[in-house]
Short mmCIF file of C-alpha atoms in Angstrom, two decimals:
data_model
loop_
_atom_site.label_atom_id
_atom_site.label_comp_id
_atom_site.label_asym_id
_atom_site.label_seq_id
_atom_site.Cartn_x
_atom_site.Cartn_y
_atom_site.Cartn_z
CA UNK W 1 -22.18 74.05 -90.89
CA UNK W 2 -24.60 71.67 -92.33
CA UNK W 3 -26.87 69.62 -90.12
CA UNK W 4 -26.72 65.97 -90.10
CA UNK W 5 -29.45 64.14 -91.46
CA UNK W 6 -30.30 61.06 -88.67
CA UNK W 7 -31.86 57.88 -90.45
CA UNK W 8 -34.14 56.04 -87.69
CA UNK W 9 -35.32 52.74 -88.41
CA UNK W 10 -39.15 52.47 -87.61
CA UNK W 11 -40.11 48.93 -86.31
CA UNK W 12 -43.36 49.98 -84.49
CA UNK W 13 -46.30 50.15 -87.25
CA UNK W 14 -48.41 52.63 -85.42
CA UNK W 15 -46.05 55.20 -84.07
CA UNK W 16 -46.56 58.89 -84.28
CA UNK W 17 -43.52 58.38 -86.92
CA UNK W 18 -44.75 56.19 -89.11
CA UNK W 19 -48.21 58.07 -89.07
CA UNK W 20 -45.34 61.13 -90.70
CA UNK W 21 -44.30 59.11 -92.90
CA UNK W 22 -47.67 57.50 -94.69
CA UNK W 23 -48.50 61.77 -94.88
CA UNK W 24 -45.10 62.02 -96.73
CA UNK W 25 -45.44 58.92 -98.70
CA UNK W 26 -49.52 59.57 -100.03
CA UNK W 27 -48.08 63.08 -100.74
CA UNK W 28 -45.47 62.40 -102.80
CA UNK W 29 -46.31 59.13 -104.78
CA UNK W 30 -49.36 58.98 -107.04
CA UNK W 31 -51.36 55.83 -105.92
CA UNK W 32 -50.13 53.41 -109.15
CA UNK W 33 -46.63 54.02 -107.78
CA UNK W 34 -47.35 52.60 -104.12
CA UNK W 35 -48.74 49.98 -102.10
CA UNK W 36 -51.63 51.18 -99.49
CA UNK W 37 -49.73 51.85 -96.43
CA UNK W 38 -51.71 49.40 -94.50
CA UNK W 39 -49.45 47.02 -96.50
CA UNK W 40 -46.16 48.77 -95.41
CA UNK W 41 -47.61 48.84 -91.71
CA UNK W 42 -48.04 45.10 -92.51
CA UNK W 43 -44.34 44.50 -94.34
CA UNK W 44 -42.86 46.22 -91.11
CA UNK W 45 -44.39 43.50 -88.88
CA UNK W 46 -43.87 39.96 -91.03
CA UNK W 47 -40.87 40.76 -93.17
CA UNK W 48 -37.54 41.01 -91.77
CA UNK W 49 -35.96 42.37 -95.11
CA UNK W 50 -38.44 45.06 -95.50
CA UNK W 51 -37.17 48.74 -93.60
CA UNK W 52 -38.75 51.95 -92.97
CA UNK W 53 -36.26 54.78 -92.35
CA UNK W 54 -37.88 57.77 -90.38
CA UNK W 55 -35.57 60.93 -91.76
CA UNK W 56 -35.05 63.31 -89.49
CA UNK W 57 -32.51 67.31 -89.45
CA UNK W 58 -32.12 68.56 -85.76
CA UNK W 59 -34.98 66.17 -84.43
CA UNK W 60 -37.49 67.58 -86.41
CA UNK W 61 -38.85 64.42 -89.10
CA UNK W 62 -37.65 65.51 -92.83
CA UNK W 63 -38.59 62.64 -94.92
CA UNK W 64 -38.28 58.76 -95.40
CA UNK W 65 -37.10 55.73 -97.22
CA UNK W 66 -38.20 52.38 -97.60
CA UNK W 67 -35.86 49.73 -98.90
CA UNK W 68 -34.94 46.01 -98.86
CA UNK W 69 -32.20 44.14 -97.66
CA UNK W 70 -31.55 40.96 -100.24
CA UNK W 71 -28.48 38.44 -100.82
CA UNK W 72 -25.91 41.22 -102.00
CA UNK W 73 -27.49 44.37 -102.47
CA UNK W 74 -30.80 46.82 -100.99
CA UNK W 75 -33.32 47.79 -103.10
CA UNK W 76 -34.29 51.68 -102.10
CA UNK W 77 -37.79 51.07 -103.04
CA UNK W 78 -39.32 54.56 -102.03
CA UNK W 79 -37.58 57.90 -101.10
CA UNK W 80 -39.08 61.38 -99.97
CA UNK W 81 -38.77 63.93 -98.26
CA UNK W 82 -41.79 65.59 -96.66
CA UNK W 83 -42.85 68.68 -99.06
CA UNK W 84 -41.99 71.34 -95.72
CA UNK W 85 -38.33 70.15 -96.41
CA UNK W 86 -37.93 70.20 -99.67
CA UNK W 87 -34.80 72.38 -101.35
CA UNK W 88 -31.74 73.87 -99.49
CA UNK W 89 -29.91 69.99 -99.86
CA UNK W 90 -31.90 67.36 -97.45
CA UNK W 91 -32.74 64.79 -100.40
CA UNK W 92 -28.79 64.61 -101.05
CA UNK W 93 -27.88 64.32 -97.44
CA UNK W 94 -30.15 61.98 -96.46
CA UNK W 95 -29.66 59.70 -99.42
CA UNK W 96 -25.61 59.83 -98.09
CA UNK W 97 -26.57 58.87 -94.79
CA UNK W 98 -28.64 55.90 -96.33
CA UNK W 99 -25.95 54.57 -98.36
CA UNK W 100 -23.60 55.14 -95.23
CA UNK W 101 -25.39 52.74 -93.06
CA UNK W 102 -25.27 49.26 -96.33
CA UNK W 103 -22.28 47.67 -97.00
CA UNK W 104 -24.32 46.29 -100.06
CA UNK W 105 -24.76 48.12 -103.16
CA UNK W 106 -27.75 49.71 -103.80
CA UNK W 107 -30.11 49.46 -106.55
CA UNK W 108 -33.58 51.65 -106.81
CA UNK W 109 -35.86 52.31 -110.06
CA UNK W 110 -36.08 55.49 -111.91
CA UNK W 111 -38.78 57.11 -114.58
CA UNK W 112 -37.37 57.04 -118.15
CA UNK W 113 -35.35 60.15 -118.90
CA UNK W 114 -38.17 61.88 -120.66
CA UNK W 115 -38.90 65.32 -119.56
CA UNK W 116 -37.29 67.75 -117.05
CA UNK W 117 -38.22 66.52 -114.10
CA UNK W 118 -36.99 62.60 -114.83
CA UNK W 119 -33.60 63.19 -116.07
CA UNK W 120 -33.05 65.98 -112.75
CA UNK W 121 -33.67 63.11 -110.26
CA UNK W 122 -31.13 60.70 -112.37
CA UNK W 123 -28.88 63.75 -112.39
CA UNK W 124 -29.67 63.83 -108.13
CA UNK W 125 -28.48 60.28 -108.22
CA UNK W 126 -25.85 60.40 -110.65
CA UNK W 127 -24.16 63.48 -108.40
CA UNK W 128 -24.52 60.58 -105.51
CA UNK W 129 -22.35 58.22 -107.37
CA UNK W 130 -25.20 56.52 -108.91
CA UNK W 131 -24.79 54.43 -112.36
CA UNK W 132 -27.63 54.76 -114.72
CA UNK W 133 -28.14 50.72 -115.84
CA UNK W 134 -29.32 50.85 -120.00
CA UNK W 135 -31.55 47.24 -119.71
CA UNK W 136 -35.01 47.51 -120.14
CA UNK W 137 -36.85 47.11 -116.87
CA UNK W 138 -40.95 47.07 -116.65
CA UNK W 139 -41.77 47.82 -112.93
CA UNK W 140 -44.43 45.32 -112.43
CA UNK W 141 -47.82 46.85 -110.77
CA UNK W 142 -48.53 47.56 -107.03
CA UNK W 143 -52.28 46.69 -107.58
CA UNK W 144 -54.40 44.04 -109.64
CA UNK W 145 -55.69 45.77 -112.71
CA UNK W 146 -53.26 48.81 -112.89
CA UNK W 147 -50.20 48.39 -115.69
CA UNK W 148 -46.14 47.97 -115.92
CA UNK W 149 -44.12 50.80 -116.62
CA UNK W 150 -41.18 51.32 -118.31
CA UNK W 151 -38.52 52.40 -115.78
CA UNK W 152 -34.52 52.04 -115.56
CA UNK W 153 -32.66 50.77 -112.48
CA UNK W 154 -29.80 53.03 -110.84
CA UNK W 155 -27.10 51.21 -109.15
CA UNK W 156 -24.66 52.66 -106.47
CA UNK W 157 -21.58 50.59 -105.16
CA UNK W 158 -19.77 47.18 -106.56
CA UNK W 159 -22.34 45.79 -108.33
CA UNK W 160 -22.86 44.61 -111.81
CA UNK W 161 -25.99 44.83 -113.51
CA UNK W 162 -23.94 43.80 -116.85
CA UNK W 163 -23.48 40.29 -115.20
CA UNK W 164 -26.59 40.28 -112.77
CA UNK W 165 -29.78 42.17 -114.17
CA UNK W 166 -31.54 39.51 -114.58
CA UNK W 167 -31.19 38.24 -110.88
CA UNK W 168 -31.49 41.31 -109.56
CA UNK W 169 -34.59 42.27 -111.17
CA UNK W 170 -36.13 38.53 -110.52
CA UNK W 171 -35.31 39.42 -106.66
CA UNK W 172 -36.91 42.68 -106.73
CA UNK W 173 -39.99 41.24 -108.74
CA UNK W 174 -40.64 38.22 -106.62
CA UNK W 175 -40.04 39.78 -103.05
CA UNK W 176 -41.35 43.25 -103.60
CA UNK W 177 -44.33 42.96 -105.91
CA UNK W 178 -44.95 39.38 -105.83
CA UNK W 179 -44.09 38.56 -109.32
CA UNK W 180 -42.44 35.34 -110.39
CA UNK W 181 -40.68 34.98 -113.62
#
C-alpha cells in the first residue's frame, strides 16, 4: 500500500521545519532561481497569500512547496523534495496531495523543453494532468543584476491561459517578483 504524503502548512518562520525546508530548497535550486530564504522566512510573516507546505511520508519530512494563493488560481512557485527522498514516486504523490487541498487551478513555471532533464519534469506534470501553455513567458529575476529566462507556464484545472495569460502572468510578476508591467 502506498503511504500518504501529508502537506503541513508552516506559519512559524523559525521552526525546526522550516530550517528542513531552506536545506531542501538551497539544495535543489541554483541561487538565480530563488529568493534568499530570509525572504521566504519574511513572506511567511507579512503576506497572507504566500504558503510554505512542509511535505512529509509516515512523519518523517520528504520535501516542500511554496505557492501563492491569487484571485482564481495558485501559483506553485517552488517544489522539491529533499534529495534522501527522491525516486520510488513521492514528487507525484505529493504534487496530488497539493492540488487536492485548491479548488483553484494551478499554474507553476517550467524550463524550456530543451534537454532530457526539462522535457521529463513537463512529462512529471503532464502525467499529473498538467497543460503545457505555448506563450512566451520570461521569468523575471529574483535578484538585482541577475537576468530573465525563458520559461513556459504549466496549468492544471479550469483555467485558460488562451483568454488570461496576460493577467495571469501580470499577477505572478507583480506579487511574486515585484515586477509591474
Amino acid at each position: 500500500m502506498e503511504s500518504v504524503i501529508v502537506c503541513e502548512l508552516v506559519k512559524d518562520p523559525n521552526s525546526p521545519l522550516s530550517g528542513l525546508v531552506e536545506k531542501t530548497y538551497n539544495e535543489s535550486f541554483p541561487e538565480v532561481e530563488r529568493r534568499d530564504f530570509s525572504l521566504v522566512r519574511k513572506l511567511l510573516v507579512e503576506d497572507s497569500r504566500f504558503e510554505l507546505l512542509a511535505l512529509s511520508r509516515d512523519g518523517v519530512y520528504v520535501g516542500f512547496i511554496t505557492a501563492w494563493q491569487f484571485d482564481g488560481f495558485v501559483y506553485a512557485e517552488h517544489f522539491a523534495v529533499d534529495p534522501s527522498a527522491r525516486n520510488g514516486g513521492i514528487g507525484s504523490r505529493a504534487m496530488r496531495s497539493f492540488l487536492a487541498l485548491h479548488k483553484d487551478p494551478v499554474v507553476l513555471e517550467v524550463e524550456m523543453p530543451t534537454d532530457e532533464m526539462s522535457r521529463r519534469r513537463i512529462g512529471f506534470y503532464e502525467r499529473l494532468g498538467f497543460v503545457l501553455d505555448t506563450h512566451t513567458y520570461q521569468q523575471p529575476p529574483y535578484r538585482p543584476g541577475d537576468g530573465w529566462f525563458e520559461m513556459r507556464l504549466m496549468t492544471y484545472g479550469s483555467i485558460d491561459l488562451s483568454h488570461s495569460f496576460e493577467q495571469v502572468r501580470d499577477t505572478i510578476y507583480r506579487n511574486v517578483y515585484g515586477v509591474v508591467r
